Coordinates of C-alpha atoms and ligand atoms in Angstrom, one line a residue:
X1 CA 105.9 113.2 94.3
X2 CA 101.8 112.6 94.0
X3 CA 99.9 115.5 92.6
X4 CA 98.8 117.9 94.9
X5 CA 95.0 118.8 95.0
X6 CA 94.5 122.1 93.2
X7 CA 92.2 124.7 94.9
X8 CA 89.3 125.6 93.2
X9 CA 88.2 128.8 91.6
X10 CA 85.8 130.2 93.4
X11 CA 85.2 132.4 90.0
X12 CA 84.4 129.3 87.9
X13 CA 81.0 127.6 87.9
X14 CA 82.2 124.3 88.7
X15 CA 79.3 121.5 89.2
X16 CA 81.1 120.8 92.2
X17 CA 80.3 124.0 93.9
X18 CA 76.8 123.0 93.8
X19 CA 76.8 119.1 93.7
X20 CA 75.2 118.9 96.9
X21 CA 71.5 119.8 95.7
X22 CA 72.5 116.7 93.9
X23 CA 73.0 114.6 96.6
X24 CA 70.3 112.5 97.9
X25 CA 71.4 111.5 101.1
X26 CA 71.5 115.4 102.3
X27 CA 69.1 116.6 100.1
X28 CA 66.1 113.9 101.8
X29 CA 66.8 115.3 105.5
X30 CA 68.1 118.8 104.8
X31 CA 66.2 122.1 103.5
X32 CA 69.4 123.5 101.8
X33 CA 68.6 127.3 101.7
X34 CA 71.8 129.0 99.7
X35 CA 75.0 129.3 99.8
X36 CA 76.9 131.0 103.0
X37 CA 79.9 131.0 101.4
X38 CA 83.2 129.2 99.5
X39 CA 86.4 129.0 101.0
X40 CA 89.2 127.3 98.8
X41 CA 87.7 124.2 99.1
X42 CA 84.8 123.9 100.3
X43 CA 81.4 125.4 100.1
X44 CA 79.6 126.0 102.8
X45 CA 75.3 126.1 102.8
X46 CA 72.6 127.0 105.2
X47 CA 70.4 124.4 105.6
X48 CA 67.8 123.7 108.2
X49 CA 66.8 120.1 109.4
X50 CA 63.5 118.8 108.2
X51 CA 62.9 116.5 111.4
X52 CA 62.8 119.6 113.9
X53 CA 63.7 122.6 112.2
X54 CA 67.2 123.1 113.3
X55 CA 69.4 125.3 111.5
X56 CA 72.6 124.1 110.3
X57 CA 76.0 124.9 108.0
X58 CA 76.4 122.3 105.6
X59 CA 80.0 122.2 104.5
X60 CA 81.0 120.5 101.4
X61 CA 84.8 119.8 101.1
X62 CA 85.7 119.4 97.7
X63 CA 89.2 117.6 98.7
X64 CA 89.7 114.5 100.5
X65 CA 92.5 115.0 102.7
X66 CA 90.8 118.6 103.9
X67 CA 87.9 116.5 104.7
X68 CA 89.6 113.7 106.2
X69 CA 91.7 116.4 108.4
X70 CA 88.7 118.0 109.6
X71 CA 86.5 115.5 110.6
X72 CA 89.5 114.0 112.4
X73 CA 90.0 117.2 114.2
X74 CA 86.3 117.8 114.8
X75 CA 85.6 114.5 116.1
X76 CA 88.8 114.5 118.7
X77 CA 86.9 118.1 119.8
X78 CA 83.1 116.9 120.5
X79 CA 82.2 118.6 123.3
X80 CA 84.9 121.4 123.9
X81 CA 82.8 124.0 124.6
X82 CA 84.5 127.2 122.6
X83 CA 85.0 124.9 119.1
X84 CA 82.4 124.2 116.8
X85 CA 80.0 121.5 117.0
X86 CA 79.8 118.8 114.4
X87 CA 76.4 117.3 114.7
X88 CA 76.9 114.6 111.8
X89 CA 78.5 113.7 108.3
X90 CA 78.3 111.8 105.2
X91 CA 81.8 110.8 104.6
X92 CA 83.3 111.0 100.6
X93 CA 83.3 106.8 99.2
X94 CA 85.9 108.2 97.0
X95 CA 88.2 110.9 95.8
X96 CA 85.8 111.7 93.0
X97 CA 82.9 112.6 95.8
X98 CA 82.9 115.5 98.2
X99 CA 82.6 114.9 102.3
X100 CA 79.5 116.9 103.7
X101 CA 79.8 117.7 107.1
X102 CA 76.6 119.1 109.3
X103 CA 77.9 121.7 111.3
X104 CA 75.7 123.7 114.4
X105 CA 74.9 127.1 112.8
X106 CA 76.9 130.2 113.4
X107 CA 75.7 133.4 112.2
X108 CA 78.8 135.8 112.9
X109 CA 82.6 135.8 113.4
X110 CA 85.0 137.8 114.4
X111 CA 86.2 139.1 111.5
X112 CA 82.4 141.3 111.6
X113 CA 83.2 142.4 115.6
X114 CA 86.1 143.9 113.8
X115 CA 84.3 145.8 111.3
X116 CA 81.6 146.8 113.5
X117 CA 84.1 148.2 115.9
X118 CA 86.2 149.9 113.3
X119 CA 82.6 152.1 113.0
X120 CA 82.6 152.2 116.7
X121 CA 85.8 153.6 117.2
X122 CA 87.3 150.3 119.5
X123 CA 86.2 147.3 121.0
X124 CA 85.7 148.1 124.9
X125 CA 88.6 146.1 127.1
X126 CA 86.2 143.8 129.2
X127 CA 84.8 142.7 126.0
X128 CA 88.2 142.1 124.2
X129 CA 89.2 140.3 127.2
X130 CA 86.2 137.9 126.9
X131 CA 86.6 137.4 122.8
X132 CA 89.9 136.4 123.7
X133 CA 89.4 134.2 127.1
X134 CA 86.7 132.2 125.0
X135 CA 89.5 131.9 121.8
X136 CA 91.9 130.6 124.3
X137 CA 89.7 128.0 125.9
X138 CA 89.0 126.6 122.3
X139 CA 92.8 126.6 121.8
X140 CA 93.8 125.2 124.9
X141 CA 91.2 122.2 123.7
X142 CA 92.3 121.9 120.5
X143 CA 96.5 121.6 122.2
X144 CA 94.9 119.3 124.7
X145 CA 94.0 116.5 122.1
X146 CA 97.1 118.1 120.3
X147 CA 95.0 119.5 117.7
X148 CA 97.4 122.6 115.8
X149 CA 94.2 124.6 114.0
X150 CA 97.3 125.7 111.9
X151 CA 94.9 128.3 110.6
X152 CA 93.8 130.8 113.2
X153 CA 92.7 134.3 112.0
X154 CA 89.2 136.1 112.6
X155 CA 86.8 134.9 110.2
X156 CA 87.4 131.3 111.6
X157 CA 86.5 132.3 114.8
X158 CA 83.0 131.8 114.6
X159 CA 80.2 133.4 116.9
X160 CA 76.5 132.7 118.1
X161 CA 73.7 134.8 118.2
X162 CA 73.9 134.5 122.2
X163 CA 77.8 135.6 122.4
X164 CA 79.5 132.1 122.0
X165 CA 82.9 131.6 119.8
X166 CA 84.0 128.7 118.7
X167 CA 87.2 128.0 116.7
X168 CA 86.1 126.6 113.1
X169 CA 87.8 125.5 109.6
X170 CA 90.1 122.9 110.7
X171 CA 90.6 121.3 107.3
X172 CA 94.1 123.6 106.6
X173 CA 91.8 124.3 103.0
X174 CA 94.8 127.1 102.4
X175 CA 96.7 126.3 99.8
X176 CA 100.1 126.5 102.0
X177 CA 99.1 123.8 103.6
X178 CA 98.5 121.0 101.0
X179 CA 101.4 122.6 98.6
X180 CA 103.8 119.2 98.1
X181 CA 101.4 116.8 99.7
X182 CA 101.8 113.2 98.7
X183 CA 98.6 112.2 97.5
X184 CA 97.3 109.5 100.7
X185 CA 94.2 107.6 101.2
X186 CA 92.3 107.6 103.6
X187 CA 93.3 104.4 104.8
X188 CA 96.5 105.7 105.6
X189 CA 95.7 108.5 107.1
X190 CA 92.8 107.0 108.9
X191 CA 93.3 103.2 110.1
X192 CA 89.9 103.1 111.3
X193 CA 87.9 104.3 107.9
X194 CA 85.9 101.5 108.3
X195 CA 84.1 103.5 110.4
X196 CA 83.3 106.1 108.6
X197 CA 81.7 103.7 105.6
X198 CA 79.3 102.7 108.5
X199 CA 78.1 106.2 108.7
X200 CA 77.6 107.1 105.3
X201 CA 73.7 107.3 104.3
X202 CA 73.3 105.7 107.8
X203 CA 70.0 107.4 109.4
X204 CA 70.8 110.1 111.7
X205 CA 70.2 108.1 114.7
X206 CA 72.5 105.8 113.8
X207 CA 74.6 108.3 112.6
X208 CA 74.9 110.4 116.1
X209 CA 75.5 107.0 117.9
X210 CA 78.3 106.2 115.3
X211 CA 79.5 109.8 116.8
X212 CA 78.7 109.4 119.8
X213 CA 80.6 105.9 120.3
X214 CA 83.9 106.0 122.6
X215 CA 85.4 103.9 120.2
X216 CA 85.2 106.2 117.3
X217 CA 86.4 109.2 119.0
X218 CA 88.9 107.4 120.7
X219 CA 90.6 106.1 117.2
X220 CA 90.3 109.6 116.0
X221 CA 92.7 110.1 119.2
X222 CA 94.8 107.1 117.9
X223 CA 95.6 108.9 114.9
X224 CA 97.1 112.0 115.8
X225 CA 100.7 110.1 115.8
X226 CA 100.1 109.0 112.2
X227 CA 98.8 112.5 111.0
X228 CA 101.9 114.6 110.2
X229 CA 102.9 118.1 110.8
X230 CA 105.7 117.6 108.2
X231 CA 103.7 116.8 105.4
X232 CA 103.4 120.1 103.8
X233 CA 105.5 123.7 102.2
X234 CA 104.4 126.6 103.7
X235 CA 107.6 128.3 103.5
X236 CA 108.4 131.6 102.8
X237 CA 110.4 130.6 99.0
X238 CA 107.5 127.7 98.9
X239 CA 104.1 129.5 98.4
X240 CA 105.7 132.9 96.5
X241 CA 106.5 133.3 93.5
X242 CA 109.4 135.6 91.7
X243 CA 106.6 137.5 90.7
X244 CA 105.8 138.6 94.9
X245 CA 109.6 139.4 94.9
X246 CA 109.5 141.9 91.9
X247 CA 106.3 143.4 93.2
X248 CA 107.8 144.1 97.0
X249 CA 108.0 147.1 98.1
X250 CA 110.8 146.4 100.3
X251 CA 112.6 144.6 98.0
X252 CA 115.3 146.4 98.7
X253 CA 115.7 145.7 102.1
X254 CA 116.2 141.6 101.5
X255 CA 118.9 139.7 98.9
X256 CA 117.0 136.5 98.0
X257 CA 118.9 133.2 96.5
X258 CA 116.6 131.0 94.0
X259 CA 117.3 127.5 94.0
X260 CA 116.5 125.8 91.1
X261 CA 113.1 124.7 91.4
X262 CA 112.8 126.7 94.0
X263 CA 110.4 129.6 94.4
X264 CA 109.4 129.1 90.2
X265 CA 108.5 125.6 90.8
X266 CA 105.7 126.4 93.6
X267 CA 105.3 130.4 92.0
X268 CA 101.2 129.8 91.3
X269 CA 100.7 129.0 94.5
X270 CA 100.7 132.2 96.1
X271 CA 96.6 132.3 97.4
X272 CA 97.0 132.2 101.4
X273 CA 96.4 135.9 101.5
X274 CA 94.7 136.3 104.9
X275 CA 96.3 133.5 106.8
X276 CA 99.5 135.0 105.8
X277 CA 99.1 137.3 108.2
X278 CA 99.0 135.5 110.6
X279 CA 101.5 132.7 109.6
X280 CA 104.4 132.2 112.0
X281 CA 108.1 133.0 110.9
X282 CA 109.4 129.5 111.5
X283 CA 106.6 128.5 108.5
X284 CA 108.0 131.3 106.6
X285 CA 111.1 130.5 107.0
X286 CA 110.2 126.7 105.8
X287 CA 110.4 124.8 108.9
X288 CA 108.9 121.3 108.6
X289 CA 108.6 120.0 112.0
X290 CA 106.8 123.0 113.7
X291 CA 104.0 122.8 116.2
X292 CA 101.1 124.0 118.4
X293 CA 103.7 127.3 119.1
X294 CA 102.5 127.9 115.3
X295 CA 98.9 128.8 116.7
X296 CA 100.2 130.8 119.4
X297 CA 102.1 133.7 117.0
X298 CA 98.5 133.5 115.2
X299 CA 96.7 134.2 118.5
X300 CA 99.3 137.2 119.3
X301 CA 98.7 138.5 115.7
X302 CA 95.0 138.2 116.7
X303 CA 95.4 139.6 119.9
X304 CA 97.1 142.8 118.6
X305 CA 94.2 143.0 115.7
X306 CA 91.4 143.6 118.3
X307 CA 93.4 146.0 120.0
X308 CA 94.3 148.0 116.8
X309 CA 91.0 146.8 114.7
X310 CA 93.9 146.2 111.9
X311 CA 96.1 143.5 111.1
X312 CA 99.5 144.0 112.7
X313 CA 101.0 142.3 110.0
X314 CA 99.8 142.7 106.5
X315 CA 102.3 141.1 104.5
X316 CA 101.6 141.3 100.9
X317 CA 104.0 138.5 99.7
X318 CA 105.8 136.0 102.0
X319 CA 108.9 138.0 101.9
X320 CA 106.8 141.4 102.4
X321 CA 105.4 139.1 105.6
X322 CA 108.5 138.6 107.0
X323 CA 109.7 141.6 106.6
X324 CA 107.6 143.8 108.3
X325 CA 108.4 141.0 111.2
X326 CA 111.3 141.7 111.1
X327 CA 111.1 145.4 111.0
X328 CA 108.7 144.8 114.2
X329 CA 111.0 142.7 116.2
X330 CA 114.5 142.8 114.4
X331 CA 116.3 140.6 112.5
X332 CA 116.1 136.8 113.5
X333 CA 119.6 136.2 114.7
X334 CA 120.8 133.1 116.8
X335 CA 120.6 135.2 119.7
X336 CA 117.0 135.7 119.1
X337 CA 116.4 131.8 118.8
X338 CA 119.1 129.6 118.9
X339 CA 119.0 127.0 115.9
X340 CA 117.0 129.2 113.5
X341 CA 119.9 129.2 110.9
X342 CA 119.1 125.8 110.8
X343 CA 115.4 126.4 109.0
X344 CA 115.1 125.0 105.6
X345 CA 115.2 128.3 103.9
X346 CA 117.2 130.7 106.7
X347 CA 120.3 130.9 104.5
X348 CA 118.1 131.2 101.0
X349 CA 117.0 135.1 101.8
X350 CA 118.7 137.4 103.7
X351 CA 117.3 140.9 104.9
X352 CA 119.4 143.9 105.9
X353 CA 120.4 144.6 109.3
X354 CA 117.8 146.6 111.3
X355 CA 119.6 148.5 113.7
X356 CA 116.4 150.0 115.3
X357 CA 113.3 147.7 115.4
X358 CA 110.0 149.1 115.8
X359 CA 109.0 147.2 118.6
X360 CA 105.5 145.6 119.5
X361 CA 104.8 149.0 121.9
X362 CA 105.3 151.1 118.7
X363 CA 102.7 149.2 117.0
X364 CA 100.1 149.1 119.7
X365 CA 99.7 152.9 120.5
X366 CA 97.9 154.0 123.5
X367 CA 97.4 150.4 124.8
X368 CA 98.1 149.7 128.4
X369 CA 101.4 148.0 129.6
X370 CA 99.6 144.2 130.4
X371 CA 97.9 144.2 126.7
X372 CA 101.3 145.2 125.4
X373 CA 103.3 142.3 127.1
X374 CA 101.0 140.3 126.7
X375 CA 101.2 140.6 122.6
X376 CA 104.9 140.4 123.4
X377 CA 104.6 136.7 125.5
X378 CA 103.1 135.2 122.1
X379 CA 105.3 137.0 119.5
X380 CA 108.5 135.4 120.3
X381 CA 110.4 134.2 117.3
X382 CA 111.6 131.5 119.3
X383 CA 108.4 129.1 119.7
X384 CA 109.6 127.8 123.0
X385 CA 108.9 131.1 124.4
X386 CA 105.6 131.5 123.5
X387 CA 103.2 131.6 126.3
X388 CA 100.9 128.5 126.3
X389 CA 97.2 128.4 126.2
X390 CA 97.2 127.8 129.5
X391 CA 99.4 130.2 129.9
X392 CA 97.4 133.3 128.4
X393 CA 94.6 132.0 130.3
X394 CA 96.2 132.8 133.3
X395 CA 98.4 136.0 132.8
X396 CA 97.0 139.0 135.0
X397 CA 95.7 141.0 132.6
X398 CA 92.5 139.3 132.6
X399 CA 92.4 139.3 136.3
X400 CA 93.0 142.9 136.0
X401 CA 90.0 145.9 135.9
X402 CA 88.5 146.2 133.7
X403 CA 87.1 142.7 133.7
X404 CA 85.7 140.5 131.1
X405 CA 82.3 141.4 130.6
X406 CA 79.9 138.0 130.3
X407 CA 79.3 136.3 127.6
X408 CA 75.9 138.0 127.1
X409 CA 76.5 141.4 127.3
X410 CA 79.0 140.6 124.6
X411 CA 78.0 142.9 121.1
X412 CA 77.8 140.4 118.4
X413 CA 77.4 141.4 114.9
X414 CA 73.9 140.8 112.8
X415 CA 76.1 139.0 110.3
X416 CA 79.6 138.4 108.7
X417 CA 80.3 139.9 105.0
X418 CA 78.6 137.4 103.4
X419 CA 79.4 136.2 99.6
X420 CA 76.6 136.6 96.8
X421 CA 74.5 133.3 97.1
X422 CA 74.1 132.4 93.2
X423 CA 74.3 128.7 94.3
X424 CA 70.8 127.9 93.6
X425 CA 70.7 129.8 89.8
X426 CA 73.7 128.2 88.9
X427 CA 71.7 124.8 89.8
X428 CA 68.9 125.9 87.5
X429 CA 70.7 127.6 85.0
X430 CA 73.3 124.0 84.7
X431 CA 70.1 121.8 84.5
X432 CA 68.6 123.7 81.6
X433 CA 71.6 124.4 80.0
X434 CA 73.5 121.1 80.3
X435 CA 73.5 117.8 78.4
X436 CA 72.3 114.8 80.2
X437 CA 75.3 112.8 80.3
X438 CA 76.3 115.8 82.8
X439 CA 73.3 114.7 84.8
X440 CA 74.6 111.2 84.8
X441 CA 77.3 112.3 87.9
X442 CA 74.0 113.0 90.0
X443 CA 73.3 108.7 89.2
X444 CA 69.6 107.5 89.0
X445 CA 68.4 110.9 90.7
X446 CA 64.9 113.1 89.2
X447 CA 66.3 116.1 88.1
X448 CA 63.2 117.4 88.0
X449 CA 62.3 116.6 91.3
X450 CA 65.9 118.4 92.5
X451 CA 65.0 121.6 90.9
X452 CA 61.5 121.4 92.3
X453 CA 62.9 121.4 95.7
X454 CA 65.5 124.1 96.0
X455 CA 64.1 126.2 93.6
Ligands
LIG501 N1 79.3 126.4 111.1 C1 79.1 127.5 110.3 N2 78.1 128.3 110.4 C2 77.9 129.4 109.6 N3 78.8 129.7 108.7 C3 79.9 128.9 108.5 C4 80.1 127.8 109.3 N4 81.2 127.2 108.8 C5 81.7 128.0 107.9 N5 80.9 129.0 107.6 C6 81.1 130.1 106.6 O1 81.2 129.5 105.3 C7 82.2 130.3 104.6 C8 83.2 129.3 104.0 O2 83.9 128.7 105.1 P1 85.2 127.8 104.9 O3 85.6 127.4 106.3 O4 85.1 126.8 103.9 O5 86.2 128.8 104.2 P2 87.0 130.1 104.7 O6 87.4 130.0 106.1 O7 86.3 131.3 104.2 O8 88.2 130.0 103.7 P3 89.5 129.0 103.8 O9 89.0 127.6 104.2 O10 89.9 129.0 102.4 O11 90.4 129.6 104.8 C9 82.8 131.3 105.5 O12 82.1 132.5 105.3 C10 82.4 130.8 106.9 O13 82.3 131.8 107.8

C-alpha cells in the first residue's frame, strides 16, 4: 500500500502554509490580503485581482489528489448556479508543489446563520426553507454530473453578501477520506492532464478559455468513471482509535471486536470531527462502494440542524456517532436494510438491543409534522430510501405556508468565525529568521521584493 498523504498541522508553522506569497505566478496578478483560513489541507487567502479589483479566495491545497479531486469536481460544476465558482487555477507540476485555485469570494456560510440564530432564538421557516431549496439545487447539480460532495456540513455551504449559497470544499481534505489511499498520479487519475500543464502560468485570458473550452470540461465528465468511490476507509473501526473506545461514554452499550491491524493500525487518524456528524452509517460501518445516498443523510443531518440550531448528531468518536444513531432510529437490523450485515465492519461491533428508540420526532421538538418527515425521508439507514435531490425539491413542505422567503430578504451573517490571520508575520518572521538555502524552494525569486509587497 503507497503512503497516505498526512494532514497538516494547522499548529505548526509550515512554509507551506504560506508558500504562496512565494509564488510568482499568483503573487504578479493577485493582491493576497491574509489568510481566511486553513482547513486540513489547504489554506485558503483573500486576495483581490490587480486587473479590475475583484475579490477572490485563493485556495492553496497542499495535497495533490485533494487538488486534483477538486478541480475535477469544480470544473464538471461551471455554471450550476448554487456551487461555487472557480474563475481560474494554477495547477501543482508536481507533488512537491501546491495547486492554487481562484475561487469567487464568499464572505459567510452557514455555519454563522447558525450562530447568529442561536442569538435570535430560531431561524424563521420561509427562510429555512430557502437555505435549504438553494443547498438542494447545488446538490441536485453536483448528483446530476454525479458529483458525491462526500463532505456536506454547514461551514461548506458558503454564502454571498446578496443571499446566494453555494456548496464549496470538494476536495474530501478530511482525513477519512484519503486514510488507505494508494498514492496515484495525476495521470491516472486525470487522462487529460495535459491540459492542465497548458494552463499553468498561462495569462488569464488564456487561462479562462482553457476553462471555458468544451473539451476540457467535457474530459473532466470523462473521468468520473475512472475516479473511485472505493478508494478510501472511512469506516467506523478505520478512522478511531482504541483510545475513542476507552473514552466513550456509551461504551457500555456496544461490544467491539479488534482485528489485528484493525482500529490500532489507523488509531491517529481520528481528526474528521465536524464531518463526523454528519457521516452516513453505511461509512461508519465501512462500506466501500457507497454513493450519492451518502450526501443525502448529510443533508437530513443538516436539515434537522437549522431546525434545532444544534447538531442532531454530535458523535464524539465513530462508535459514540453511531450510537446515538442508533439510539435515534434503533438498531440497524436486516429488517431495517436488507444486506447491511454484509458491511465490512457490521459483524466487528455490536451495540445492545434498543427496545425503545428515540425517534427523529423526539429530537425535533415543537417542529411541524412536514419538517419532521421530511428529516425522516433523508435519514433512512437504507440508502435506497433516501429521498433524492429532486425529490426534496419537490416534497410539499416547501409548497406549504409559510413560503420561502426570496433570496434577498434572506439574513446573512457579516462574517463566519474567522481564524487569526498570522499568515503574513509568519512570512516576515521566516524571511528574517531563515537560512537562505530555505529561500532556495521560492527558486530565482527577490525576497526582498516579496516582503515588500505583502507586508
Ligand atoms: N470561496 C471562498 N470564499 C471565502 N472563504 C472561503 C472560500 N473557500 C473557502 N473559504 C474559507 O477558507 C477556510 C478554509 O477552507 P477549506 O475548504 O480549506 O477548509 P475547511 O472546510 O475549513 O476544512 P476541511 O477542508 O478540513 O473540511 C474556511 O474558513 C472556508 O470558509
Amino acid at each position: 500500500m503507497g503512503s497516505s498523504p498526512q494532514p497538516k498541522t494547522t499548529t505548526a508553522v509550515s512554509s507551506r502554509s504560506w508558500s504562496i506569497y512565494g509564488r510568482a505566478d499568483i503573487t504578479g496578478r493577485y493582491d493576497i490580503l491574509g489568510r481566511i483560513g486553513s482547513g486540513a489541507y489547504a489554506d485558503v487567502y483573500r486576495g483581490r485581482r490587480r486587473s479590475d479589483g475583484l475579490d477572490v479566495a485563493l485556495k492553496e491545497i497542499h495535497d495533490y489528489q485533494s487538488s486534483a479531486r477538486e478541480i475535477e469536481a469544480l470544473l464538471a460544476l461551471r455554471g450550476a448556479p448554487n456551487v461555487v465558482d472557480l474563475l481560474e487555477y494554477c495547477w501543482a507540476e508536481d507533488e512537491d508543489e501546491d495547486a492554487v485555485l481562484v475561487l469567487e469570494f464568499l464572505p459567510a456560510d452557514l455555519a454563522a446563520v447558525i450562530r447568529d440564530a442561536k442569538k435570535a432564538g430560531a431561524i424563521a421557516v420561509g427562510e429555512v426553507k430557502q437555505w435549504m431549496i438553494q443547498i438542494l439545487r447545488g446538490l441536485e447539480a453536483c448528483h446530476r454530473s454525479s458529483v458525491v460532495h462526500r463532505d456536506l456540513k454547514p461551514s461548506n455551504l458558503l454564502i454571498s453578501a446578496d443571499g446566494i449559497l453555494k456548496l464549496a470544499d470538494f476536495g474530501q481534505n478530511g482525513t477519512c477520506w484519503t486514510v488507505g489511499l494508494e498514492q496515484q498520479t495525476v495521470q491516472e487519475l486525470m487522462p487529460q492532464h495535459q491540459n492542465f500543464r497548458e494552463t499553468r502560468f498561462a495569462n488569464e485570458d488564456d487561462t479562462l478559455r482553457e476553462l471555458d473550452s468544451p473539451r476540457a470540461k467535457n474530459a473532466m465528465y470523462d473521468t468520473d468513471n475512472e475516479m473511485s468511490l472505493q478508494d478510501c476507509d472511512a469506516s467506523c473501526l478505520a478512522t478511531c482509535g482504541t483510545g475513542d473506545v476507552e473514552d466513550d461514554p456509551l461504551k457500555g452499550s456496544y461490544s467491539y471486536k479488534a482485528e489485528e491491524g484493525g482500529a490500532d493500525e489507523y488509531g491517529a487518524l481520528t481528526s474528521c470531527v465536524g464531518t463526523r456528524w454528519f457521516r452516513a452509517p453505511e461509512l461508519l460501518y465501512g462500506s466501500t462502494d457507497y454513493g450519492q445516498e451518502i450526501d443525502l443523510w448529510s443533508l437530513g443531518c443538516l436539515f434537522a440542524e437549522l431546525l434545532n440550531l444544534e447538531p442532531l448528531f454530535p458523535g464524539t468518536s465513530d462508535i459514540d456517532q453511531l450510537g446515538r444513531i442508533i439510539s435515534v432510529l434503533g438498531n440497524l437490523t436486516e429488517e431495517a436494510w436488507p444486506g447491511c450485515s454484509n458491511l465490512p465492519d457490521y459483524s466487528k461491533i455490536f451495540f445492545n438491543k434498543i427496545e425503545n428508540p428515540i425517534g427523529l420526532e423526539a429530537c425535533l421538538p415543537n417542529r411541524s409534522a412536514s419538517e419532521v418527515n421530511l428529516v425522516k425521508r433523508l435519514l433512512c439507514y437504507n440508502p435506497a430510501n433516501r429521498a433524492t435531490a429532486t425529490e426534496t425539491l419537490h416534497d410539499r413542505y416547501f409548497a406549504e405556508e409559510p413560503l420561502p422567503v426570496p433570496v434577498n430578504s434572506l439574513r446573512v451573517p457579516s462574517s463566519r468565525d474567522e481564524q487569526n490571520d498570522s499568515s503574513q508575520e509568519e512570512w516576515a518572521n521566516y524571511q528574517e529568521t531563515e537560512s537562505d538555502s530555505d529561500l532556495d524552494e521560492f527558486g530565482s525569486m527577490d525576497s526582498d521584493e516579496v516582503k515588500g509587497k505583502h507586508k
